[in-house]
Amino acid sequence: MLAGRALTRDSPSVTSSADAPSTPSKSPRRPAWAGRNYTLLATSAFITALGANGALIASAFAVLESGGDGGDVGLVAAARTLFLVIFLLVGGAVADRLPRHHVMVAANALNFFSQGAFALLVLMGDPQLWQMMVLSALGGMGQAFFSPAAEGMLMASVTGEQASRAFALFRMAMSGAAVAGAALGGALVAAFGPGWVLAVDAAAFAVAGALRCFLDVSHIAPREPGGGLLSDMRDGWREFVSRPWLWGIVAQFSVVVAVVGAAEAVFGPLVARDELGGAGPWGFALGAFGVGTILGGLLMMRWKPKRLLFAATLSVFSLALPSAALAVPVPLPALVAVMFVSGVTIEIFGVSWITALHQEIPEEKLSRVSAYDWFGSVAMVPIATALAGPAESAFGRSASLWGCAALVVVATTAVLFVPDVRRLRRRESTPITGDPAAGRADVVGVVDSVMGAEIGAAATRDATPPR
């Protein structure tokens, strides 16, 4: 959800890639804005997203096949989320102190070893619940350090008018990987068992980490020494709270993500079981959401709303629709349509949000701001999912779902009262001429096999930044 490096900055510590010497891209299929770093980041992220979405299914079945129940599955998932939340702010500060690509590779190494050990335990048979919880927690810790560094690196890899298109294409690739990874993961779990799927995910982390070793940071000056890790975290907090639009939308999404997560993780499967015919129809509805995110990304490669955050916030109202549809409940075709629309609109928000951050936040503070954004977005999810069951018992399932929908509408309406949310405008700037190392990397061709169709199509269009 994050993205932000200001194209014009006063900071002397970073040289914009637009100002650095550039070499024309040697690949006719890659547009000028898809330079070396962007290409490597997109390729490696696509690979890990494929593995990770399959591993989500595999880890749940690994717990169940070891004799666990639904509560045990929740404990393993909660261990990952808990360590993600605990270490996020530290991870953001570390990523702004050290070279971000070093932090990313180290986090990938941790995920490789933790997921590889998980796979080995499952393949050897009889994994213990505490072992799976520990390894899941290590995976959450790796994500806590990786995510702020990766988002800061992504936002620093593009500049100018092409940023919006670049972010839209990146998010679209991740949406495609999520859909394909979940489908492929489910099929592989059924065919070969969860252990082998977890092993494939570990291998994906190894390949992605190797690709990220080729990131070029020669145009970024070394970080100036700060006053310590806690000082950097406080500095990030000051940066965060000094912008009402920033903390206002993060507060909004702490509510939105929590209640939407509870509706889809807890209430959705129950409604599907009792009213829609089981897991198959629910999976079909979730698939429609994934297709919507891909088409939303395509839309945002062309549309550049002038009032970034106003357009983004208006799109969030539609996230109340799935909860309302489940509360009725509507027939499956209507639910599929609702999920599709919410998938499209979440990409309108996502691309607009990351573009606003890219435009407004100084490069040297991107990872810390990203960490506060992540923290705000995920911190309330475990609480909401834990309270979903008691809420159903106290108020009934339909009333609880209507409450989820109402909270989305109230939180989104409230943030529209922040003046900068309504007024912040896209700043047009000099078009990007390419990444400093564009055309010099032999490995950039990897993306053609991963995202060739979209990159090739983008090359034929005039560049439009993702916001």
Short mmCIF file of C-alpha atoms in Angstrom, two decimals:
data_model
loop_
_atom_site.label_atom_id
_atom_site.label_comp_id
_atom_site.label_asym_id
_atom_site.label_seq_id
_atom_site.Cartn_x
_atom_site.Cartn_y
_atom_site.Cartn_z
CA MET A 1 0.00 0.00 0.00
CA LEU A 2 3.03 2.16 0.28
CA ALA A 3 5.02 4.00 -2.25
CA GLY A 4 6.64 7.26 -2.03
CA ARG A 5 9.69 9.00 -3.04
CA ALA A 6 9.44 12.68 -3.88
CA LEU A 7 10.84 13.43 -7.30
CA THR A 8 12.09 16.82 -6.17
CA ARG A 9 13.80 16.73 -2.80
CA ASP A 10 16.13 18.84 -0.73
CA SER A 11 17.94 15.80 0.63
CA PRO A 12 21.54 15.69 -0.63
CA SER A 13 21.97 12.06 0.32
CA VAL A 14 20.07 10.61 -2.63
CA THR A 15 20.54 11.19 -6.31
CA SER A 16 17.39 10.75 -8.34
CA SER A 17 17.66 8.16 -11.05
CA ALA A 18 16.21 10.74 -13.40
CA ASP A 19 19.34 12.83 -12.82
CA ALA A 20 21.79 9.94 -13.10
CA PRO A 21 23.35 8.92 -16.41
CA SER A 22 21.14 6.47 -18.18
CA THR A 23 21.59 3.94 -20.90
CA PRO A 24 18.75 3.17 -23.31
CA SER A 25 17.14 -0.17 -22.66
CA LYS A 26 18.43 -2.94 -24.95
CA SER A 27 15.19 -4.84 -24.75
CA PRO A 28 12.62 -3.62 -27.30
CA ARG A 29 9.88 -5.21 -25.21
CA ARG A 30 10.65 -3.19 -22.10
CA PRO A 31 9.52 0.43 -21.88
CA ALA A 32 12.07 2.99 -20.72
CA TRP A 33 10.59 3.21 -17.23
CA ALA A 34 11.08 -0.53 -16.59
CA GLY A 35 14.75 -0.16 -15.67
CA ARG A 36 17.04 -2.70 -14.11
CA ASN A 37 15.98 -2.33 -10.49
CA TYR A 38 12.26 -2.22 -11.24
CA THR A 39 12.55 -5.27 -13.48
CA LEU A 40 14.45 -7.28 -10.89
CA LEU A 41 12.07 -6.23 -8.11
CA ALA A 42 9.00 -7.15 -10.14
CA THR A 43 10.42 -10.50 -11.25
CA SER A 44 11.59 -11.58 -7.80
CA ALA A 45 8.34 -10.43 -6.17
CA PHE A 46 6.30 -12.39 -8.70
CA ILE A 47 8.29 -15.55 -7.96
CA THR A 48 7.92 -15.26 -4.18
CA ALA A 49 4.21 -14.37 -4.47
CA LEU A 50 3.57 -17.54 -6.47
CA GLY A 51 5.25 -19.64 -3.79
CA ALA A 52 3.81 -17.80 -0.81
CA ASN A 53 0.19 -18.07 -1.93
CA GLY A 54 0.57 -21.79 -2.46
CA ALA A 55 2.32 -22.13 0.90
CA LEU A 56 -0.65 -20.53 2.71
CA ILE A 57 -2.76 -23.50 1.67
CA ALA A 58 0.05 -25.99 2.25
CA SER A 59 0.78 -24.84 5.80
CA ALA A 60 -2.88 -25.17 6.80
CA PHE A 61 -3.10 -28.71 5.41
CA ALA A 62 0.23 -29.59 7.03
CA VAL A 63 -1.26 -28.74 10.41
CA LEU A 64 -4.46 -30.67 9.71
CA GLU A 65 -2.64 -33.73 8.38
CA SER A 66 -0.46 -33.80 11.50
CA GLY A 67 -3.60 -34.26 13.60
CA GLY A 68 -4.38 -30.63 14.34
CA ASP A 69 -7.75 -28.92 14.11
CA GLY A 70 -8.97 -25.50 13.02
CA GLY A 71 -7.77 -23.93 16.25
CA ASP A 72 -4.25 -25.25 15.62
CA VAL A 73 -4.30 -23.80 12.11
CA GLY A 74 -5.22 -20.46 13.67
CA LEU A 75 -2.36 -20.69 16.17
CA VAL A 76 0.22 -21.27 13.45
CA ALA A 77 -1.17 -18.35 11.42
CA ALA A 78 -1.34 -16.15 14.53
CA ALA A 79 2.32 -16.84 15.36
CA ARG A 80 3.33 -15.42 11.99
CA THR A 81 1.12 -12.35 12.33
CA LEU A 82 2.27 -11.67 15.89
CA PHE A 83 5.96 -11.61 14.98
CA LEU A 84 5.19 -9.55 11.88
CA VAL A 85 3.53 -6.90 14.03
CA ILE A 86 6.22 -6.99 16.74
CA PHE A 87 9.15 -6.47 14.39
CA LEU A 88 7.63 -4.21 11.71
CA LEU A 89 8.72 -0.87 13.17
CA VAL A 90 12.22 -2.17 13.86
CA GLY A 91 12.37 -3.53 10.32
CA GLY A 92 11.43 -0.15 8.86
CA ALA A 93 14.11 1.66 10.86
CA VAL A 94 16.75 -0.92 9.91
CA ALA A 95 15.84 -0.63 6.21
CA ASP A 96 16.41 3.15 6.33
CA ARG A 97 19.76 2.71 8.11
CA LEU A 98 21.26 -0.08 5.99
CA PRO A 99 21.26 -0.67 2.22
CA ARG A 100 17.73 -1.84 1.52
CA HIS A 101 18.75 -4.59 -0.88
CA HIS A 102 20.97 -6.12 1.84
CA VAL A 103 18.01 -6.19 4.23
CA MET A 104 15.81 -7.77 1.55
CA VAL A 105 18.32 -10.52 0.74
CA ALA A 106 18.89 -11.28 4.44
CA ALA A 107 15.13 -11.52 5.02
CA ASN A 108 14.80 -13.83 2.00
CA ALA A 109 17.54 -16.03 3.47
CA LEU A 110 15.67 -16.25 6.78
CA ASN A 111 12.44 -17.16 4.96
CA PHE A 112 14.30 -19.75 2.89
CA PHE A 113 15.68 -21.49 5.96
CA SER A 114 12.45 -21.29 8.01
CA GLN A 115 10.24 -22.51 5.17
CA GLY A 116 12.79 -25.17 4.19
CA ALA A 117 12.84 -26.46 7.77
CA PHE A 118 9.01 -26.46 7.82
CA ALA A 119 8.99 -28.49 4.59
CA LEU A 120 11.56 -30.95 5.96
CA LEU A 121 9.56 -31.49 9.16
CA VAL A 122 6.40 -32.21 7.18
CA LEU A 123 8.15 -34.52 4.70
CA MET A 124 9.79 -36.46 7.54
CA GLY A 125 6.40 -36.88 9.22
CA ASP A 126 4.90 -36.03 12.62
CA PRO A 127 5.71 -32.30 12.92
CA GLN A 128 4.84 -30.87 16.33
CA LEU A 129 2.53 -27.89 16.71
CA TRP A 130 5.14 -25.87 18.63
CA GLN A 131 7.70 -26.48 15.88
CA MET A 132 5.33 -25.24 13.19
CA MET A 133 4.47 -22.19 15.29
CA VAL A 134 8.16 -21.31 15.78
CA LEU A 135 8.94 -21.65 12.07
CA SER A 136 5.85 -19.66 11.15
CA ALA A 137 6.92 -16.94 13.59
CA LEU A 138 10.36 -16.79 11.94
CA GLY A 139 8.61 -16.34 8.60
CA GLY A 140 6.65 -13.41 10.05
CA MET A 141 9.86 -11.88 11.37
CA GLY A 142 11.43 -12.16 7.91
CA GLN A 143 8.43 -10.42 6.36
CA ALA A 144 8.62 -7.66 8.98
CA PHE A 145 12.13 -6.76 7.84
CA PHE A 146 11.55 -7.46 4.17
CA SER A 147 8.34 -5.55 3.47
CA PRO A 148 9.40 -2.00 4.48
CA ALA A 149 12.75 -2.43 2.70
CA ALA A 150 11.08 -3.80 -0.44
CA GLU A 151 8.50 -1.03 -0.66
CA GLY A 152 11.14 1.63 -0.11
CA MET A 153 13.27 0.04 -2.82
CA LEU A 154 10.35 -0.21 -5.22
CA MET A 155 9.41 3.44 -4.74
CA ALA A 156 13.03 4.47 -5.26
CA SER A 157 13.26 2.47 -8.49
CA VAL A 158 10.94 4.72 -10.53
CA THR A 159 10.56 8.46 -10.85
CA GLY A 160 8.57 10.98 -12.81
CA GLU A 161 5.40 10.50 -14.78
CA GLN A 162 5.96 6.77 -15.18
CA ALA A 163 5.67 5.98 -11.47
CA SER A 164 1.92 5.40 -11.54
CA ARG A 165 2.06 2.96 -14.45
CA ALA A 166 4.99 1.14 -12.89
CA PHE A 167 3.17 0.69 -9.59
CA ALA A 168 -0.01 -0.45 -11.34
CA LEU A 169 1.88 -3.07 -13.35
CA PHE A 170 3.70 -4.27 -10.25
CA ARG A 171 0.46 -4.67 -8.27
CA MET A 172 -1.21 -6.35 -11.23
CA ALA A 173 1.61 -8.89 -11.41
CA MET A 174 1.24 -9.58 -7.68
CA SER A 175 -2.52 -10.07 -8.10
CA GLY A 176 -1.92 -12.51 -10.93
CA ALA A 177 0.62 -14.38 -8.83
CA ALA A 178 -1.83 -14.56 -5.94
CA VAL A 179 -4.55 -16.10 -8.10
CA ALA A 180 -2.19 -18.49 -9.90
CA GLY A 181 -0.25 -19.37 -6.76
CA ALA A 182 -3.37 -20.28 -4.78
CA ALA A 183 -4.77 -22.39 -7.62
CA LEU A 184 -1.46 -24.10 -8.32
CA GLY A 185 -0.76 -24.58 -4.62
CA GLY A 186 -4.11 -26.24 -4.02
CA ALA A 187 -3.57 -28.60 -6.95
CA LEU A 188 -0.04 -29.49 -5.86
CA VAL A 189 -1.10 -30.11 -2.26
CA ALA A 190 -3.74 -32.52 -3.53
CA ALA A 191 -1.28 -34.27 -5.88
CA PHE A 192 1.95 -34.36 -3.86
CA GLY A 193 1.15 -33.26 -0.32
CA PRO A 194 1.86 -30.04 1.58
CA GLY A 195 5.52 -30.76 2.31
CA TRP A 196 6.59 -30.49 -1.32
CA VAL A 197 4.65 -27.25 -1.80
CA LEU A 198 6.43 -25.76 1.22
CA ALA A 199 9.75 -26.89 -0.29
CA VAL A 200 8.88 -25.14 -3.56
CA ASP A 201 8.12 -21.96 -1.58
CA ALA A 202 11.52 -22.19 0.12
CA ALA A 203 13.17 -22.53 -3.29
CA ALA A 204 11.26 -19.49 -4.52
CA PHE A 205 12.75 -17.42 -1.68
CA ALA A 206 16.23 -18.63 -2.65
CA VAL A 207 15.77 -17.70 -6.33
CA ALA A 208 14.25 -14.31 -5.47
CA GLY A 209 17.05 -13.53 -3.01
CA ALA A 210 19.63 -14.37 -5.67
CA LEU A 211 17.94 -12.02 -8.16
CA ARG A 212 17.84 -9.22 -5.59
CA CYS A 213 21.62 -9.49 -5.21
CA PHE A 214 21.83 -7.89 -8.66
CA LEU A 215 20.00 -4.70 -7.63
CA ASP A 216 22.06 -1.64 -8.50
CA VAL A 217 22.30 1.01 -5.75
CA SER A 218 25.34 2.83 -7.13
CA HIS A 219 23.23 5.96 -7.70
CA ILE A 220 22.19 6.07 -4.02
CA ALA A 221 24.68 7.68 -1.68
CA PRO A 222 25.47 5.90 1.62
CA ARG A 223 23.09 6.66 4.46
CA GLU A 224 24.19 9.36 6.85
CA PRO A 225 24.80 7.92 10.33
CA GLY A 226 21.85 8.63 12.62
CA GLY A 227 21.39 8.79 16.35
CA GLY A 228 20.58 5.12 16.82
CA LEU A 229 17.76 2.76 16.04
CA LEU A 230 15.30 4.22 18.56
CA SER A 231 16.09 7.72 17.32
CA ASP A 232 15.36 6.63 13.76
CA MET A 233 12.06 5.09 14.85
CA ARG A 234 11.08 8.33 16.59
CA ASP A 235 12.05 10.28 13.48
CA GLY A 236 9.84 8.00 11.40
CA TRP A 237 6.99 8.56 13.85
CA ARG A 238 7.37 12.34 13.53
CA GLU A 239 7.33 11.99 9.75
CA PHE A 240 4.19 9.86 10.01
CA VAL A 241 2.16 12.06 12.38
CA SER A 242 3.15 15.31 10.68
CA ARG A 243 0.90 14.46 7.72
CA PRO A 244 -2.80 14.22 8.63
CA TRP A 245 -3.65 12.55 5.32
CA LEU A 246 -1.10 9.83 6.05
CA TRP A 247 -2.08 8.87 9.58
CA GLY A 248 -5.76 9.46 8.81
CA ILE A 249 -5.84 6.91 6.00
CA VAL A 250 -3.71 4.43 7.95
CA ALA A 251 -6.17 4.73 10.86
CA GLN A 252 -9.04 4.23 8.41
CA PHE A 253 -7.43 1.07 7.04
CA SER A 254 -6.68 -0.33 10.46
CA VAL A 255 -10.47 -0.59 10.77
CA VAL A 256 -11.23 -1.50 7.15
CA VAL A 257 -8.64 -4.27 6.85
CA ALA A 258 -9.65 -5.73 10.23
CA VAL A 259 -13.39 -5.97 9.55
CA VAL A 260 -13.02 -7.03 5.91
CA GLY A 261 -10.54 -9.68 7.03
CA ALA A 262 -12.94 -10.95 9.70
CA ALA A 263 -15.83 -11.02 7.22
CA GLU A 264 -13.90 -12.95 4.58
CA ALA A 265 -11.85 -15.24 6.84
CA VAL A 266 -14.52 -16.15 9.38
CA PHE A 267 -18.03 -15.28 8.21
CA GLY A 268 -17.56 -15.90 4.48
CA PRO A 269 -16.79 -19.63 4.75
CA LEU A 270 -19.68 -20.07 7.22
CA VAL A 271 -22.17 -18.38 4.89
CA ALA A 272 -20.81 -20.42 1.98
CA ARG A 273 -21.27 -23.65 3.94
CA ASP A 274 -24.82 -22.86 5.09
CA GLU A 275 -26.25 -20.87 2.16
CA LEU A 276 -24.15 -21.18 -1.01
CA GLY A 277 -23.25 -24.85 -1.27
CA GLY A 278 -19.86 -25.14 0.34
CA ALA A 279 -16.22 -24.28 -0.29
CA GLY A 280 -16.43 -24.43 -4.10
CA PRO A 281 -18.74 -21.42 -4.54
CA TRP A 282 -16.76 -19.43 -1.94
CA GLY A 283 -13.52 -20.18 -3.78
CA PHE A 284 -15.17 -19.03 -7.00
CA ALA A 285 -16.18 -15.73 -5.35
CA LEU A 286 -12.65 -15.18 -4.03
CA GLY A 287 -11.34 -15.92 -7.53
CA ALA A 288 -13.60 -13.16 -8.89
CA PHE A 289 -11.99 -10.75 -6.44
CA GLY A 290 -8.56 -11.75 -7.77
CA VAL A 291 -9.65 -11.20 -11.37
CA GLY A 292 -11.00 -7.79 -10.35
CA THR A 293 -7.63 -6.77 -8.90
CA ILE A 294 -5.92 -7.64 -12.18
CA LEU A 295 -8.40 -5.58 -14.23
CA GLY A 296 -8.12 -2.77 -11.67
CA GLY A 297 -4.38 -2.73 -12.29
CA LEU A 298 -4.99 -2.48 -16.03
CA LEU A 299 -7.35 0.44 -15.43
CA MET A 300 -4.78 2.27 -13.31
CA MET A 301 -2.10 1.92 -15.98
CA ARG A 302 -4.15 4.41 -18.02
CA TRP A 303 -6.14 6.48 -15.53
CA LYS A 304 -4.32 9.21 -13.60
CA PRO A 305 -6.77 10.89 -11.20
CA LYS A 306 -5.66 14.41 -10.34
CA ARG A 307 -6.87 14.28 -6.73
CA LEU A 308 -5.09 11.11 -5.77
CA LEU A 309 -6.35 10.51 -2.26
CA PHE A 310 -9.90 11.69 -2.93
CA ALA A 311 -10.28 9.14 -5.74
CA ALA A 312 -8.59 6.49 -3.60
CA THR A 313 -10.88 7.07 -0.62
CA LEU A 314 -14.07 7.07 -2.67
CA SER A 315 -13.10 3.67 -4.05
CA VAL A 316 -12.93 2.20 -0.54
CA PHE A 317 -16.70 2.50 0.02
CA SER A 318 -17.21 -0.53 -2.23
CA LEU A 319 -15.31 -2.71 0.27
CA ALA A 320 -18.46 -2.62 2.40
CA LEU A 321 -20.36 -4.51 -0.32
CA PRO A 322 -19.01 -8.04 0.29
CA SER A 323 -20.00 -7.92 3.97
CA ALA A 324 -23.43 -6.60 3.06
CA ALA A 325 -23.86 -9.26 0.38
CA LEU A 326 -22.95 -12.00 2.88
CA ALA A 327 -25.33 -10.50 5.45
CA VAL A 328 -28.37 -10.83 3.15
CA PRO A 329 -27.09 -13.36 1.81
CA VAL A 330 -27.33 -12.77 -1.93
CA PRO A 331 -27.22 -15.56 -4.56
CA LEU A 332 -23.80 -16.66 -5.79
CA PRO A 333 -23.84 -14.67 -9.10
CA ALA A 334 -24.50 -11.44 -7.18
CA LEU A 335 -21.77 -12.26 -4.67
CA VAL A 336 -19.31 -12.95 -7.50
CA ALA A 337 -20.16 -9.57 -9.06
CA VAL A 338 -19.69 -7.80 -5.73
CA MET A 339 -16.33 -9.46 -5.12
CA PHE A 340 -15.21 -8.56 -8.63
CA VAL A 341 -16.11 -4.89 -8.15
CA SER A 342 -14.34 -4.75 -4.78
CA GLY A 343 -11.24 -6.24 -6.41
CA VAL A 344 -11.21 -3.52 -9.07
CA THR A 345 -11.68 -0.72 -6.57
CA ILE A 346 -9.03 -1.89 -4.11
CA GLU A 347 -6.51 -1.49 -6.92
CA ILE A 348 -7.73 2.06 -7.52
CA PHE A 349 -6.95 2.74 -3.89
CA GLY A 350 -3.70 0.81 -3.83
CA VAL A 351 -2.10 2.43 -6.86
CA SER A 352 -3.26 5.91 -5.84
CA TRP A 353 -1.92 5.41 -2.31
CA ILE A 354 1.50 4.20 -3.33
CA THR A 355 1.81 7.03 -5.85
CA ALA A 356 0.92 9.62 -3.19
CA LEU A 357 3.60 8.24 -0.89
CA HIS A 358 6.09 8.17 -3.75
CA GLN A 359 5.34 11.83 -4.41
CA GLU A 360 5.25 13.14 -0.85
CA ILE A 361 7.66 11.15 1.36
CA PRO A 362 11.45 11.76 1.27
CA GLU A 363 13.34 8.77 -0.09
CA GLU A 364 15.50 8.32 2.99
CA LYS A 365 12.38 7.86 5.18
CA LEU A 366 10.34 5.62 2.91
CA SER A 367 10.91 2.37 4.79
CA ARG A 368 10.08 3.83 8.20
CA VAL A 369 6.84 5.34 6.89
CA SER A 370 6.11 2.05 5.14
CA ALA A 371 6.55 0.22 8.43
CA TYR A 372 4.03 2.45 10.23
CA ASP A 373 1.63 1.93 7.34
CA TRP A 374 2.01 -1.84 7.53
CA PHE A 375 1.72 -1.79 11.31
CA GLY A 376 -1.51 0.19 11.21
CA SER A 377 -2.96 -2.07 8.53
CA VAL A 378 -2.32 -5.44 10.21
CA ALA A 379 -2.28 -4.73 13.95
CA MET A 380 -6.05 -5.06 14.43
CA VAL A 381 -6.58 -8.08 12.17
CA PRO A 382 -5.94 -10.72 14.88
CA ILE A 383 -8.25 -8.86 17.27
CA ALA A 384 -11.05 -8.65 14.71
CA THR A 385 -10.83 -12.30 13.71
CA ALA A 386 -10.73 -13.35 17.37
CA LEU A 387 -13.85 -11.29 18.12
CA ALA A 388 -15.79 -12.54 15.09
CA GLY A 389 -17.02 -15.69 16.83
CA PRO A 390 -18.16 -13.94 20.03
CA ALA A 391 -19.85 -11.24 17.92
CA GLU A 392 -21.81 -13.89 16.02
CA SER A 393 -22.91 -15.46 19.30
CA ALA A 394 -23.94 -12.11 20.78
CA PHE A 395 -25.57 -10.39 17.79
CA GLY A 396 -26.08 -13.06 15.15
CA ARG A 397 -24.17 -13.59 11.92
CA SER A 398 -26.23 -11.24 9.75
CA ALA A 399 -26.07 -8.37 12.26
CA SER A 400 -22.33 -8.87 12.68
CA LEU A 401 -21.80 -8.67 8.92
CA TRP A 402 -23.94 -5.54 8.66
CA GLY A 403 -21.77 -4.12 11.44
CA CYS A 404 -18.64 -4.87 9.38
CA ALA A 405 -20.13 -3.07 6.38
CA ALA A 406 -21.15 -0.09 8.54
CA LEU A 407 -17.65 0.23 10.02
CA VAL A 408 -16.14 0.41 6.53
CA VAL A 409 -18.56 3.19 5.55
CA VAL A 410 -18.07 5.15 8.80
CA ALA A 411 -14.26 4.96 8.74
CA THR A 412 -14.12 5.95 5.07
CA THR A 413 -16.55 8.82 5.52
CA ALA A 414 -14.55 10.11 8.48
CA VAL A 415 -11.29 10.30 6.56
CA LEU A 416 -12.95 12.47 3.89
CA PHE A 417 -13.15 15.23 6.52
CA VAL A 418 -9.33 15.52 6.44
CA PRO A 419 -8.69 18.48 4.08
CA ASP A 420 -5.54 17.05 2.50
CA VAL A 421 -7.33 13.83 1.61
CA ARG A 422 -9.69 15.87 -0.54
CA ARG A 423 -7.10 18.32 -1.88
CA LEU A 424 -3.79 16.53 -2.43
CA ARG A 425 -3.07 16.64 -6.15
CA ARG A 426 -0.85 14.67 -8.44
CA ARG A 427 2.27 16.60 -9.41
CA GLU A 428 3.28 16.20 -13.00
CA SER A 429 7.02 16.13 -13.56
CA THR A 430 9.70 15.42 -16.12
CA PRO A 431 9.31 12.00 -17.73
CA ILE A 432 11.75 9.37 -16.63
CA THR A 433 14.58 8.54 -19.02
CA GLY A 434 15.37 5.20 -17.46
CA ASP A 435 16.97 3.54 -14.49
CA PRO A 436 20.68 4.36 -14.14
CA ALA A 437 21.65 0.82 -14.97
CA ALA A 438 18.90 0.08 -17.48
CA GLY A 439 20.27 -2.06 -20.27
CA ARG A 440 23.43 -3.03 -18.36
CA ALA A 441 22.00 -6.02 -16.50
CA ASP A 442 22.03 -9.40 -18.16
CA VAL A 443 19.41 -10.68 -15.73
CA VAL A 444 16.68 -8.22 -16.67
CA GLY A 445 15.50 -10.52 -19.43
CA VAL A 446 14.04 -12.79 -16.78
CA VAL A 447 11.00 -10.54 -16.55
CA ASP A 448 10.08 -11.18 -20.16
CA SER A 449 9.20 -14.75 -19.31
CA VAL A 450 7.28 -13.71 -16.20
CA MET A 451 5.48 -10.56 -17.24
CA GLY A 452 6.27 -10.39 -20.94
CA ALA A 453 2.75 -9.82 -22.18
CA GLU A 454 2.05 -6.85 -19.93
CA ILE A 455 5.52 -5.30 -20.32
CA GLY A 456 5.29 -5.64 -24.08
CA ALA A 457 1.85 -4.06 -24.16
CA ALA A 458 3.02 -1.24 -21.94
CA ALA A 459 5.93 -0.53 -24.27
CA THR A 460 3.51 0.33 -27.05
CA ARG A 461 1.64 2.91 -25.00
CA ASP A 462 2.62 6.33 -23.81
CA ALA A 463 3.79 6.05 -20.20
CA THR A 464 1.30 6.77 -17.46
CA PRO A 465 2.45 6.71 -13.81
CA PRO A 466 0.72 4.55 -11.22
CA ARG A 467 -0.18 6.82 -8.44
#
